[in-house]
Amino acid sequence: MTTIAFLVVVYDFGFYTSPSWNRFTESFYPFIFLLFFLTYFFRILFFRQLRTNNWRRYFDYFIGIILFLTSDLGIFDPVYLIEKFPWLRFFETALFYHTLIIFIFSLEISKGTLNLYKIRFNPSLLYAGSFFFLILLGAGLLMLPRSSTVETDLVDAVFTATSAVCVTGLIVVDTATHFTPLGQSVILLLFQLGGLGVMIFTSFFGFFFMGAPSFQNQIFLKDFVNEARMGKIFRTLYKILGFAFLVEITGAAIVYIFQSQPHLGLQTNVWNAVFHSVSAFCNAGFSVFTDGMNDIQNGTYQNFHLHLVIAIMVVLGGIGFPVILNYFTWMKNRFNDNFRKLLRKRSAHRFPHLINVNTRIVSITTIILIVGGTISFWWFERNNLLNGMSFYGAFVTSFFGAVTPRTAGFNTIDTSAMVVPTVLITIFLMWVGASPSSCGGGIKTSTLALAVSNIVSMARGKTRIELFGRHIADENIRRAFAIIILSVLIIGLGVFLLSITDGDLGMKNIVFECFSAFSTVGLSLGITAELSDSGKIIISCLMFIGRIGTLTIVVAFFRKLRSYQYQYPKETIYIN
């Protein structure tokens, strides 16, 4: 029932409707709300004892009342009520009908997702499947007549949806001119869901409106949110979404200040600010301007204050939520300790290892990559792209050039004009990417750190890796090297296939494109729009595999073997 109502809303939104269709919807919406009301009524009547949390029970009452008032029961005279209370006219608008149906549909989808957790299902397969389903849904929405100014074919729609869901930013059509505000809204929704994770959104929504999660739900979700404590999973979900929305709202306000143009009007300026803020934090790299952050007409060209804000938001979105939550806990405890000292009370708790090893590894590696990338970009481009810029402008552009390859994909310069050393450094930064459990892609900073640490340990004759007074588990080392090898193989396969289908575009451009797609970066040397349909499919596959993760894909399709309580004799293999 909710699916049928949702499809009617999609048709209402996405197609140019006839008068006969409009007459149909005038009768359909009150009727479907009547069915929804009866469903809620019987649910409250027969399952009230299952509601242990009062506010959720009252929320059901509230939804039931709204559905009752919007259903066509003939009890109230709508003309009289609207004359008496003019603000009630809103509840008869298409906007309200659409919003209510989409909300109920989302709620039912979230509840269905929680029920999936109770089934013995491969978590990796479900994770990959959620992204695949979102890509198909997004492609369908982008093909709607009202989503674009001209018709969007299937391959371009799938490519754009994949790029948005996988927070890449590669485009084959101009987002600013090809898509209407509806199409741009679909893209925004896709990279918001794809950046934070479909499962995180649906699970939080389901928990929030259904009550305490079951034990099976918590078991299933603990790996998605990187939370080892079972009782803290919902709170971790709340913190992740709360932090994300706080940064996006704050970023939108700052972007509005630095980027708003008087000739565009308030509504357009607010929309542009929100779109770029969410795109930056989710490391998506999409822009509603034709030339992105290098657009003269819309005030982003050499707007260094804006570029700095976007770069900082990219770093926040790519550092990883476990690191952010770890720093938040550390700051909270430091504040509490200092507050107790201020009141001349002894601190009740000490946390000697509050900043864990993962946070230290990620933070140090991120700083090294950003500082090294900034210096390298400035050094190699000082007589090229940076020539004639002020010191501040050159610094911000170099900083942006070091940050954006770490899976963001915004452009402040002409990427195709970079010198070869800068291109190679950019490829390396794209390959490394962001940090674990973030909005970004790549092999991840922690993977690079463990690989380098393993080499250093072997050079020093150590048999194990020790960092910050901790012994790193062998499982992490095996996982890191598996990710590195699989990434090289997948990218190599992509380069090989693309050289067959689009070899005329140049090997340097193809290699750059494949690294950008796999690492979900979105930078290009200018060949994306020139790809053949086969090339677009290859790049789409690289984006999907890069976002899901090579190991996740492998685990999703291979049966996990039982661990046996025996061990074969050790044998030495000659290497090098």
Protein backbone atom coordinates (compact mmCIF):
# COMPACT_ATOMS: atom_id res chain seq x y z
CA MET A 1 0.00 0.00 0.00
CA THR A 2 2.75 2.46 0.92
CA THR A 3 4.69 1.42 -2.19
CA ILE A 4 1.71 2.18 -4.43
CA ALA A 5 1.26 5.57 -2.77
CA PHE A 6 4.98 6.31 -3.18
CA LEU A 7 4.86 5.42 -6.90
CA VAL A 8 1.91 7.77 -7.36
CA VAL A 9 3.93 10.54 -5.71
CA VAL A 10 6.90 9.79 -7.98
CA TYR A 11 4.66 10.02 -11.04
CA ASP A 12 3.14 13.23 -9.70
CA PHE A 13 6.60 14.70 -9.15
CA GLY A 14 8.46 13.43 -12.16
CA PHE A 15 5.99 13.52 -15.06
CA TYR A 16 4.05 16.26 -16.74
CA THR A 17 0.54 15.24 -15.73
CA SER A 18 -2.78 15.64 -17.53
CA PRO A 19 -6.01 17.09 -16.09
CA SER A 20 -7.49 13.58 -15.85
CA TRP A 21 -4.52 12.48 -13.71
CA ASN A 22 -4.95 15.50 -11.47
CA ARG A 23 -8.61 14.60 -10.95
CA PHE A 24 -7.53 11.05 -10.08
CA THR A 25 -5.05 12.20 -7.43
CA GLU A 26 -7.65 14.49 -5.86
CA SER A 27 -9.60 11.34 -4.99
CA PHE A 28 -6.63 9.02 -4.48
CA TYR A 29 -4.81 10.91 -1.74
CA PRO A 30 -7.75 11.19 0.71
CA PHE A 31 -8.57 7.52 0.05
CA ILE A 32 -5.02 6.30 0.68
CA PHE A 33 -4.83 8.42 3.83
CA LEU A 34 -8.01 6.72 5.02
CA LEU A 35 -6.35 3.33 4.55
CA PHE A 36 -3.25 4.57 6.38
CA PHE A 37 -5.44 5.83 9.21
CA LEU A 38 -7.20 2.47 9.58
CA THR A 39 -3.83 0.72 9.62
CA TYR A 40 -2.51 3.00 12.36
CA PHE A 41 -5.77 2.75 14.28
CA PHE A 42 -5.68 -1.05 14.47
CA ARG A 43 -1.95 -1.02 15.18
CA ILE A 44 -2.47 1.28 18.17
CA LEU A 45 -5.54 -0.64 19.28
CA PHE A 46 -4.04 -4.12 19.25
CA PHE A 47 -0.33 -3.48 19.84
CA ARG A 48 -0.48 -0.76 22.44
CA GLN A 49 1.01 -2.99 25.11
CA LEU A 50 4.17 -3.32 23.06
CA ARG A 51 4.79 0.43 23.33
CA THR A 52 6.96 0.95 26.39
CA ASN A 53 8.05 4.44 25.47
CA ASN A 54 5.29 6.98 25.92
CA TRP A 55 6.47 9.58 23.41
CA ARG A 56 6.55 7.00 20.62
CA ARG A 57 3.00 6.00 21.46
CA TYR A 58 1.99 9.68 21.36
CA PHE A 59 3.80 10.04 18.05
CA ASP A 60 1.62 7.25 16.64
CA TYR A 61 -1.42 9.10 17.99
CA PHE A 62 -0.24 12.28 16.28
CA ILE A 63 0.27 10.55 12.92
CA GLY A 64 -3.12 8.90 13.30
CA ILE A 65 -4.81 12.26 13.92
CA ILE A 66 -3.10 13.79 10.86
CA LEU A 67 -4.21 10.87 8.70
CA PHE A 68 -7.72 11.09 10.13
CA LEU A 69 -8.00 14.78 9.28
CA THR A 70 -6.67 14.30 5.74
CA SER A 71 -8.81 11.24 4.97
CA ASP A 72 -12.11 11.64 3.14
CA LEU A 73 -14.57 10.65 5.89
CA GLY A 74 -17.01 13.48 5.36
CA ILE A 75 -17.21 14.22 9.10
CA PHE A 76 -15.85 17.74 8.81
CA ASP A 77 -16.73 20.46 6.35
CA PRO A 78 -13.33 21.43 4.87
CA VAL A 79 -14.62 24.69 3.38
CA TYR A 80 -15.91 25.88 6.76
CA LEU A 81 -12.71 24.85 8.57
CA ILE A 82 -10.46 26.59 6.04
CA GLU A 83 -12.54 29.77 6.28
CA LYS A 84 -12.30 29.59 10.07
CA PHE A 85 -8.62 28.61 10.16
CA PRO A 86 -6.86 29.68 6.92
CA TRP A 87 -3.59 27.98 7.91
CA LEU A 88 -5.33 24.61 7.49
CA ARG A 89 -5.20 25.17 3.73
CA PHE A 90 -1.63 23.81 3.84
CA PHE A 91 -2.98 20.35 4.71
CA GLU A 92 -4.79 20.24 1.38
CA THR A 93 -1.75 21.09 -0.74
CA ALA A 94 0.15 18.60 -2.90
CA LEU A 95 3.33 19.43 -0.99
CA PHE A 96 1.81 18.18 2.27
CA TYR A 97 0.39 15.05 0.64
CA HIS A 98 3.73 14.21 -0.96
CA THR A 99 5.71 14.88 2.22
CA LEU A 100 3.42 12.74 4.38
CA ILE A 101 3.46 9.80 1.96
CA ILE A 102 7.26 9.94 1.56
CA PHE A 103 7.63 10.06 5.36
CA ILE A 104 5.39 7.03 5.89
CA PHE A 105 7.12 5.17 3.06
CA SER A 106 10.55 5.91 4.59
CA LEU A 107 9.30 4.75 7.98
CA GLU A 108 8.06 1.45 6.56
CA ILE A 109 11.33 0.92 4.67
CA SER A 110 13.28 1.51 7.89
CA LYS A 111 11.14 -0.98 9.78
CA GLY A 112 11.65 -3.49 7.00
CA THR A 113 15.40 -2.96 7.21
CA LEU A 114 15.37 -3.79 10.92
CA ASN A 115 13.46 -6.97 10.16
CA LEU A 116 16.16 -7.94 7.64
CA TYR A 117 18.70 -7.94 10.46
CA LYS A 118 16.82 -10.80 12.11
CA ILE A 119 17.41 -13.02 9.08
CA ARG A 120 20.69 -14.92 8.84
CA PHE A 121 22.03 -12.77 6.02
CA ASN A 122 25.56 -11.94 4.89
CA PRO A 123 26.14 -8.38 6.22
CA SER A 124 28.58 -7.58 3.40
CA LEU A 125 26.07 -8.67 0.77
CA LEU A 126 23.33 -6.60 2.40
CA TYR A 127 25.66 -3.59 2.57
CA ALA A 128 26.57 -3.88 -1.11
CA GLY A 129 22.95 -4.56 -2.02
CA SER A 130 21.74 -1.41 -0.27
CA PHE A 131 24.05 0.73 -2.41
CA PHE A 132 23.08 -1.16 -5.57
CA PHE A 133 19.38 -0.66 -4.85
CA LEU A 134 19.92 3.04 -4.16
CA ILE A 135 21.79 3.42 -7.46
CA LEU A 136 18.94 1.81 -9.40
CA LEU A 137 16.37 3.97 -7.60
CA GLY A 138 18.43 7.09 -8.21
CA ALA A 139 18.91 6.30 -11.90
CA GLY A 140 15.17 5.84 -12.29
CA LEU A 141 14.45 9.17 -10.60
CA LEU A 142 17.04 10.97 -12.74
CA MET A 143 15.37 9.64 -15.89
CA LEU A 144 12.04 11.25 -14.98
CA PRO A 145 10.99 13.93 -17.48
CA ARG A 146 10.94 16.66 -14.84
CA SER A 147 14.41 15.78 -13.53
CA SER A 148 16.29 17.11 -16.54
CA THR A 149 16.03 19.81 -19.18
CA VAL A 150 16.61 17.24 -21.93
CA GLU A 151 16.09 13.49 -21.93
CA THR A 152 18.63 11.49 -19.90
CA ASP A 153 19.50 8.08 -21.35
CA LEU A 154 19.92 4.98 -19.19
CA VAL A 155 23.73 4.84 -19.22
CA ASP A 156 24.14 8.50 -18.26
CA ALA A 157 21.49 8.15 -15.53
CA VAL A 158 23.19 5.06 -14.06
CA PHE A 159 26.61 6.73 -14.26
CA THR A 160 25.37 9.89 -12.52
CA ALA A 161 23.49 7.93 -9.85
CA THR A 162 26.53 5.72 -9.22
CA SER A 163 28.78 8.76 -9.00
CA ALA A 164 26.40 10.40 -6.50
CA VAL A 165 25.73 7.33 -4.33
CA CYS A 166 29.44 6.44 -4.30
CA VAL A 167 30.26 10.12 -3.52
CA THR A 168 32.63 10.39 -6.46
CA GLY A 169 31.67 13.49 -8.43
CA LEU A 170 32.58 12.35 -11.94
CA ILE A 171 29.97 13.64 -14.38
CA VAL A 172 29.13 12.94 -18.02
CA VAL A 173 26.51 15.71 -18.21
CA ASP A 174 26.63 19.18 -16.71
CA THR A 175 24.83 19.07 -13.36
CA ALA A 176 24.13 22.80 -13.53
CA THR A 177 22.42 22.90 -16.93
CA HIS A 178 21.31 19.33 -17.66
CA PHE A 179 19.36 18.71 -14.45
CA THR A 180 16.43 20.72 -13.13
CA PRO A 181 16.12 21.64 -9.43
CA LEU A 182 14.27 18.32 -8.99
CA GLY A 183 17.14 16.38 -10.57
CA GLN A 184 19.69 18.27 -8.50
CA SER A 185 17.67 17.49 -5.37
CA VAL A 186 17.75 13.80 -6.26
CA ILE A 187 21.53 13.99 -6.66
CA LEU A 188 21.84 15.77 -3.30
CA LEU A 189 19.75 13.08 -1.61
CA LEU A 190 21.80 10.32 -3.26
CA PHE A 191 25.21 11.56 -2.10
CA GLN A 192 23.83 12.39 1.37
CA LEU A 193 22.57 8.81 1.77
CA GLY A 194 25.61 7.33 0.04
CA GLY A 195 28.09 9.41 2.01
CA LEU A 196 26.80 8.59 5.47
CA GLY A 197 25.56 5.12 4.52
CA VAL A 198 22.12 3.84 3.61
CA MET A 199 22.09 1.36 6.49
CA ILE A 200 22.93 4.07 9.03
CA PHE A 201 20.01 6.25 7.93
CA THR A 202 17.42 3.49 7.75
CA SER A 203 18.56 1.89 11.01
CA PHE A 204 18.51 5.16 12.92
CA PHE A 205 15.10 6.06 11.51
CA GLY A 206 13.75 2.64 12.46
CA PHE A 207 15.23 2.70 15.97
CA PHE A 208 14.03 6.24 16.57
CA PHE A 209 10.39 5.50 15.82
CA MET A 210 10.19 1.85 16.90
CA GLY A 211 11.91 1.92 20.26
CA ALA A 212 14.83 -0.09 21.64
CA PRO A 213 16.70 -2.18 19.05
CA SER A 214 16.75 -5.93 19.38
CA PHE A 215 19.90 -7.90 20.12
CA GLN A 216 20.02 -9.13 16.50
CA ASN A 217 19.83 -5.54 15.26
CA GLN A 218 22.76 -4.50 17.44
CA ILE A 219 24.88 -7.50 16.41
CA PHE A 220 24.28 -6.68 12.76
CA LEU A 221 25.01 -2.96 13.06
CA LYS A 222 28.06 -2.91 15.29
CA ASP A 223 30.48 -3.30 12.35
CA PHE A 224 28.73 -0.63 10.29
CA VAL A 225 29.21 2.02 12.98
CA ASN A 226 32.51 0.65 14.38
CA GLU A 227 31.10 0.39 17.90
CA ALA A 228 32.25 -2.55 20.01
CA ARG A 229 29.89 -1.84 22.93
CA MET A 230 26.48 -3.28 22.15
CA GLY A 231 24.56 -0.87 24.35
CA LYS A 232 26.10 2.19 22.68
CA ILE A 233 25.17 1.47 19.05
CA PHE A 234 22.06 3.65 18.90
CA ARG A 235 23.85 6.46 20.71
CA THR A 236 26.72 6.19 18.22
CA LEU A 237 24.24 6.41 15.33
CA TYR A 238 22.76 9.51 16.94
CA LYS A 239 26.20 11.12 17.34
CA ILE A 240 27.22 10.34 13.75
CA LEU A 241 24.10 11.86 12.22
CA GLY A 242 24.05 14.74 14.70
CA PHE A 243 27.65 15.68 13.96
CA ALA A 244 27.13 15.35 10.21
CA PHE A 245 24.07 17.59 10.14
CA LEU A 246 25.68 20.12 12.49
CA VAL A 247 28.74 20.45 10.24
CA GLU A 248 26.60 20.62 7.10
CA ILE A 249 24.31 23.33 8.51
CA THR A 250 27.24 25.35 9.84
CA GLY A 251 29.11 24.90 6.58
CA ALA A 252 26.08 25.98 4.56
CA ALA A 253 25.84 29.20 6.58
CA ILE A 254 29.53 30.00 6.03
CA VAL A 255 29.39 29.08 2.33
CA TYR A 256 26.37 31.37 1.96
CA ILE A 257 28.35 34.26 3.45
CA PHE A 258 31.34 33.79 1.14
CA GLN A 259 29.59 32.71 -2.06
CA SER A 260 26.15 34.35 -2.25
CA GLN A 261 25.59 36.56 -5.31
CA PRO A 262 22.99 39.39 -5.14
CA HIS A 263 21.71 38.74 -8.68
CA LEU A 264 20.81 35.11 -7.86
CA GLY A 265 18.26 35.86 -5.14
CA LEU A 266 17.88 34.49 -1.60
CA GLN A 267 16.35 31.12 -2.48
CA THR A 268 18.98 30.26 -5.10
CA ASN A 269 21.85 31.38 -2.86
CA VAL A 270 20.58 29.27 0.04
CA TRP A 271 20.15 26.25 -2.24
CA ASN A 272 23.67 26.66 -3.65
CA ALA A 273 25.12 26.93 -0.14
CA VAL A 274 23.30 23.84 1.14
CA PHE A 275 24.21 21.79 -1.95
CA HIS A 276 27.92 22.61 -1.78
CA SER A 277 28.08 22.19 1.99
CA VAL A 278 26.59 18.69 1.90
CA SER A 279 28.67 17.83 -1.17
CA ALA A 280 31.87 18.92 0.59
CA PHE A 281 31.23 17.09 3.86
CA CYS A 282 30.17 13.90 2.04
CA ASN A 283 33.28 14.21 -0.16
CA ALA A 284 30.99 14.07 -3.20
CA GLY A 285 32.53 16.82 -5.32
CA PHE A 286 29.27 17.68 -7.10
CA SER A 287 28.52 21.31 -7.87
CA VAL A 288 25.54 23.21 -9.25
CA PHE A 289 27.97 25.46 -11.13
CA THR A 290 29.30 24.47 -14.53
CA ASP A 291 32.92 25.15 -13.54
CA GLY A 292 32.54 24.10 -9.91
CA MET A 293 34.79 26.05 -7.54
CA ASN A 294 36.40 27.74 -10.55
CA ASP A 295 33.28 29.46 -11.88
CA ILE A 296 33.69 33.17 -12.66
CA GLN A 297 30.00 33.88 -13.22
CA ASN A 298 28.89 32.51 -9.83
CA GLY A 299 31.67 33.98 -7.72
CA THR A 300 33.72 30.87 -6.93
CA TYR A 301 36.73 31.70 -9.15
CA GLN A 302 39.69 32.49 -6.86
CA ASN A 303 37.28 32.87 -3.94
CA PHE A 304 39.95 31.70 -1.54
CA HIS A 305 37.90 32.10 1.65
CA LEU A 306 35.25 29.82 0.15
CA HIS A 307 37.87 27.33 -1.04
CA LEU A 308 39.37 27.15 2.46
CA VAL A 309 35.95 26.47 4.02
CA ILE A 310 35.20 23.74 1.47
CA ALA A 311 38.61 22.14 2.06
CA ILE A 312 38.11 22.07 5.85
CA MET A 313 34.70 20.44 5.41
CA VAL A 314 36.26 17.83 3.12
CA VAL A 315 38.82 17.02 5.83
CA LEU A 316 36.08 16.71 8.47
CA GLY A 317 34.08 14.38 6.24
CA GLY A 318 37.12 12.27 5.39
CA ILE A 319 38.79 11.92 8.80
CA GLY A 320 36.39 9.17 9.92
CA PHE A 321 33.58 9.18 12.48
CA PRO A 322 35.44 6.94 15.00
CA VAL A 323 38.24 9.52 15.11
CA ILE A 324 35.79 12.40 15.54
CA LEU A 325 33.91 10.60 18.31
CA ASN A 326 37.20 9.70 19.99
CA TYR A 327 38.31 13.34 20.03
CA PHE A 328 34.86 14.39 21.24
CA THR A 329 35.10 11.98 24.19
CA TRP A 330 38.62 13.20 24.96
CA MET A 331 37.57 16.88 24.92
CA LYS A 332 34.50 16.14 27.04
CA ASN A 333 36.57 14.41 29.72
CA ARG A 334 39.24 17.10 29.65
CA PHE A 335 36.55 19.73 30.13
CA ASN A 336 35.01 17.80 33.02
CA ASP A 337 38.41 17.36 34.68
CA ASN A 338 39.27 21.05 34.34
CA PHE A 339 35.83 21.99 35.63
CA ARG A 340 36.34 19.81 38.71
CA LYS A 341 39.75 21.39 39.28
CA LEU A 342 38.17 24.81 38.98
CA LEU A 343 35.74 23.82 41.74
CA ARG A 344 38.70 22.45 43.73
CA LYS A 345 37.44 18.92 43.46
CA ARG A 346 39.70 16.03 42.64
CA SER A 347 39.14 14.38 39.30
CA ALA A 348 37.19 11.18 39.79
CA HIS A 349 38.31 9.46 36.59
CA ARG A 350 41.48 9.18 34.55
CA PHE A 351 41.65 7.86 31.00
CA PRO A 352 45.31 7.19 30.18
CA HIS A 353 44.56 5.78 26.69
CA LEU A 354 41.54 7.84 25.73
CA ILE A 355 43.08 8.79 22.37
CA ASN A 356 43.34 5.30 20.91
CA VAL A 357 45.93 3.99 18.46
CA ASN A 358 43.56 4.17 15.49
CA THR A 359 42.94 7.87 16.10
CA ARG A 360 46.66 8.59 16.39
CA ILE A 361 47.51 6.64 13.23
CA VAL A 362 44.78 8.30 11.20
CA SER A 363 45.55 11.80 12.50
CA ILE A 364 49.31 11.59 11.93
CA THR A 365 48.95 10.04 8.47
CA THR A 366 46.35 12.63 7.46
CA ILE A 367 48.57 15.51 8.60
CA ILE A 368 51.59 14.10 6.75
CA LEU A 369 49.60 13.64 3.54
CA ILE A 370 48.03 17.11 3.68
CA VAL A 371 51.26 18.94 4.58
CA GLY A 372 53.33 16.93 2.09
CA GLY A 373 50.71 17.34 -0.61
CA THR A 374 50.42 21.10 -0.02
CA ILE A 375 54.18 21.65 -0.21
CA SER A 376 54.52 19.41 -3.28
CA PHE A 377 51.65 21.12 -5.11
CA TRP A 378 53.12 24.55 -4.41
CA TRP A 379 56.64 23.51 -5.45
CA PHE A 380 55.70 21.96 -8.79
CA GLU A 381 52.97 24.47 -9.72
CA ARG A 382 54.56 27.70 -8.48
CA ASN A 383 55.59 28.67 -12.02
CA ASN A 384 52.52 27.15 -13.66
CA LEU A 385 49.01 27.26 -12.16
CA LEU A 386 50.05 29.34 -9.14
CA ASN A 387 51.94 31.93 -11.17
CA GLY A 388 50.65 35.43 -10.40
CA MET A 389 48.69 34.48 -7.27
CA SER A 390 49.19 36.15 -3.91
CA PHE A 391 50.82 34.20 -1.09
CA TYR A 392 47.45 33.55 0.52
CA GLY A 393 45.90 32.51 -2.78
CA ALA A 394 48.79 30.18 -3.59
CA PHE A 395 48.63 28.64 -0.11
CA VAL A 396 44.86 28.02 -0.24
CA THR A 397 45.06 26.63 -3.78
CA SER A 398 47.94 24.32 -2.80
CA PHE A 399 46.12 23.25 0.36
CA PHE A 400 42.96 22.61 -1.67
CA GLY A 401 45.02 20.69 -4.22
CA ALA A 402 46.30 18.42 -1.44
CA VAL A 403 42.91 17.93 0.23
CA THR A 404 40.55 17.44 -2.71
CA PRO A 405 42.33 14.35 -4.16
CA ARG A 406 41.54 12.63 -0.88
CA THR A 407 38.14 11.71 -2.41
CA ALA A 408 36.46 15.14 -2.72
CA GLY A 409 36.82 16.02 -6.40
CA PHE A 410 36.19 19.77 -6.39
CA ASN A 411 38.15 21.87 -8.88
CA THR A 412 39.68 25.27 -8.18
CA ILE A 413 42.13 25.00 -11.08
CA ASP A 414 42.24 23.41 -14.53
CA THR A 415 43.32 19.87 -13.61
CA SER A 416 44.33 19.06 -17.18
CA ALA A 417 46.92 21.88 -17.03
CA MET A 418 48.87 20.35 -14.10
CA VAL A 419 52.47 19.35 -14.73
CA VAL A 420 53.32 15.63 -14.75
CA PRO A 421 54.86 15.49 -11.22
CA THR A 422 51.70 17.07 -9.78
CA VAL A 423 49.56 14.57 -11.69
CA LEU A 424 51.57 11.67 -10.22
CA ILE A 425 51.33 13.07 -6.68
CA THR A 426 47.59 13.59 -7.16
CA ILE A 427 47.22 9.97 -8.30
CA PHE A 428 49.02 8.80 -5.15
CA LEU A 429 46.83 10.97 -2.90
CA MET A 430 43.71 9.67 -4.68
CA TRP A 431 44.85 6.08 -4.22
CA VAL A 432 45.37 6.55 -0.47
CA GLY A 433 42.09 8.42 -0.08
CA ALA A 434 40.37 9.19 3.20
CA SER A 435 40.19 7.39 6.55
CA PRO A 436 38.16 4.33 7.63
CA SER A 437 34.44 4.78 8.41
CA SER A 438 34.35 8.15 6.67
CA CYS A 439 32.55 9.56 3.64
CA GLY A 440 35.61 9.01 1.46
CA GLY A 441 37.15 6.17 -0.51
CA GLY A 442 40.63 4.93 -1.42
CA ILE A 443 42.65 2.27 0.36
CA LYS A 444 42.45 4.48 3.51
CA THR A 445 45.12 6.22 5.56
CA SER A 446 45.36 3.46 8.16
CA THR A 447 46.08 0.89 5.43
CA LEU A 448 49.01 2.98 4.16
CA ALA A 449 50.27 3.52 7.71
CA LEU A 450 50.23 -0.21 8.52
CA ALA A 451 51.96 -1.08 5.24
CA VAL A 452 54.75 1.45 5.88
CA SER A 453 55.04 0.34 9.52
CA ASN A 454 55.37 -3.27 8.40
CA ILE A 455 58.22 -2.35 6.04
CA VAL A 456 59.98 -0.40 8.81
CA SER A 457 59.54 -3.30 11.26
CA MET A 458 61.01 -5.76 8.77
CA ALA A 459 63.94 -3.42 8.10
CA ARG A 460 64.63 -3.29 11.83
CA GLY A 461 64.39 -7.06 12.18
CA LYS A 462 61.20 -7.03 14.26
CA THR A 463 58.71 -9.89 14.02
CA ARG A 464 55.70 -7.76 14.85
CA ILE A 465 54.43 -4.19 14.45
CA GLU A 466 54.36 -2.03 17.57
CA LEU A 467 52.84 1.45 17.51
CA PHE A 468 52.27 3.79 20.46
CA GLY A 469 52.89 1.06 23.00
CA ARG A 470 50.51 -1.38 21.34
CA HIS A 471 51.01 -4.57 19.33
CA ILE A 472 49.08 -4.40 16.05
CA ALA A 473 47.12 -7.60 15.37
CA ASP A 474 48.37 -9.76 12.50
CA GLU A 475 44.83 -9.81 11.12
CA ASN A 476 45.02 -6.06 10.52
CA ILE A 477 48.30 -6.45 8.64
CA ARG A 478 46.90 -9.19 6.41
CA ARG A 479 43.81 -7.10 5.75
CA ALA A 480 45.87 -4.02 4.86
CA PHE A 481 48.02 -5.85 2.32
CA ALA A 482 44.98 -7.63 0.86
CA ILE A 483 43.33 -4.24 0.31
CA ILE A 484 46.46 -2.85 -1.35
CA ILE A 485 46.85 -5.83 -3.70
CA LEU A 486 43.16 -5.94 -4.60
CA SER A 487 43.11 -2.20 -5.29
CA VAL A 488 46.06 -2.47 -7.68
CA LEU A 489 44.46 -5.43 -9.45
CA ILE A 490 41.05 -3.74 -9.80
CA ILE A 491 42.53 -0.45 -11.01
CA GLY A 492 44.85 -2.31 -13.38
CA LEU A 493 41.89 -4.24 -14.80
CA GLY A 494 39.98 -0.98 -15.23
CA VAL A 495 42.90 0.64 -17.07
CA PHE A 496 43.23 -2.43 -19.31
CA LEU A 497 39.53 -2.49 -20.22
CA LEU A 498 39.32 1.27 -20.70
CA SER A 499 42.37 1.23 -22.97
CA ILE A 500 40.44 -1.21 -25.18
CA THR A 501 37.15 0.71 -25.28
CA ASP A 502 38.54 4.28 -25.16
CA GLY A 503 42.23 3.97 -25.99
CA ASP A 504 42.16 7.11 -28.12
CA LEU A 505 41.75 9.26 -24.98
CA GLY A 506 45.38 8.77 -23.94
CA MET A 507 46.97 6.46 -21.37
CA LYS A 508 47.77 9.20 -18.84
CA ASN A 509 44.16 10.38 -18.88
CA ILE A 510 42.84 6.81 -18.60
CA VAL A 511 45.08 5.94 -15.64
CA PHE A 512 44.09 9.15 -13.85
CA GLU A 513 40.40 8.49 -14.53
CA CYS A 514 40.55 4.92 -13.17
CA PHE A 515 42.36 5.94 -9.99
CA SER A 516 39.85 8.75 -9.51
CA ALA A 517 36.87 6.43 -10.03
CA PHE A 518 38.12 3.61 -7.79
CA SER A 519 39.04 6.03 -5.00
CA THR A 520 35.68 7.86 -5.43
CA VAL A 521 37.48 11.17 -5.94
CA GLY A 522 35.86 12.76 -8.96
CA LEU A 523 38.87 14.56 -10.43
CA SER A 524 39.45 14.17 -14.15
CA LEU A 525 41.83 15.35 -16.83
CA GLY A 526 38.81 16.18 -18.97
CA ILE A 527 37.83 12.87 -20.58
CA THR A 528 34.78 11.79 -18.55
CA ALA A 529 32.19 13.29 -20.89
CA GLU A 530 34.01 11.79 -23.90
CA LEU A 531 33.81 8.20 -22.64
CA SER A 532 31.92 5.65 -24.71
CA ASP A 533 28.96 3.84 -23.18
CA SER A 534 31.24 0.86 -22.47
CA GLY A 535 33.76 3.17 -20.82
CA LYS A 536 31.04 4.73 -18.66
CA ILE A 537 29.97 1.27 -17.48
CA ILE A 538 33.59 0.38 -16.62
CA ILE A 539 34.04 3.60 -14.63
CA SER A 540 30.68 3.02 -12.90
CA CYS A 541 31.84 -0.44 -11.80
CA LEU A 542 35.10 1.01 -10.48
CA MET A 543 33.19 3.63 -8.49
CA PHE A 544 30.86 1.01 -7.02
CA ILE A 545 33.68 -1.38 -6.06
CA GLY A 546 35.75 1.47 -4.64
CA ARG A 547 32.89 2.74 -2.47
CA ILE A 548 31.83 -0.66 -1.17
CA GLY A 549 35.40 -1.84 -0.68
CA THR A 550 37.27 -4.62 -2.43
CA LEU A 551 37.37 -6.86 0.63
CA THR A 552 33.67 -6.29 1.28
CA ILE A 553 32.88 -7.40 -2.28
CA VAL A 554 35.04 -10.51 -1.88
CA VAL A 555 33.52 -11.39 1.50
CA ALA A 556 30.01 -10.83 0.15
CA PHE A 557 30.37 -13.59 -2.45
CA PHE A 558 32.55 -16.10 -0.62
CA ARG A 559 31.28 -18.38 2.11
CA LYS A 560 33.06 -17.92 5.42
CA LEU A 561 34.74 -21.13 6.54
CA ARG A 562 34.70 -22.41 10.08
CA SER A 563 37.89 -22.09 12.12
CA TYR A 564 39.43 -25.44 12.89
CA GLN A 565 41.37 -26.29 16.03
CA TYR A 566 44.49 -27.53 14.31
CA GLN A 567 47.57 -26.12 12.63
CA TYR A 568 49.73 -27.52 9.84
CA PRO A 569 53.54 -27.56 10.13
CA LYS A 570 55.19 -24.27 9.17
CA GLU A 571 56.99 -24.08 5.83
CA THR A 572 59.32 -21.36 4.51
CA ILE A 573 58.74 -19.94 1.03
CA TYR A 574 61.65 -18.27 -0.79
CA ILE A 575 60.82 -14.65 -1.61
CA ASN A 576 63.21 -12.37 -3.51
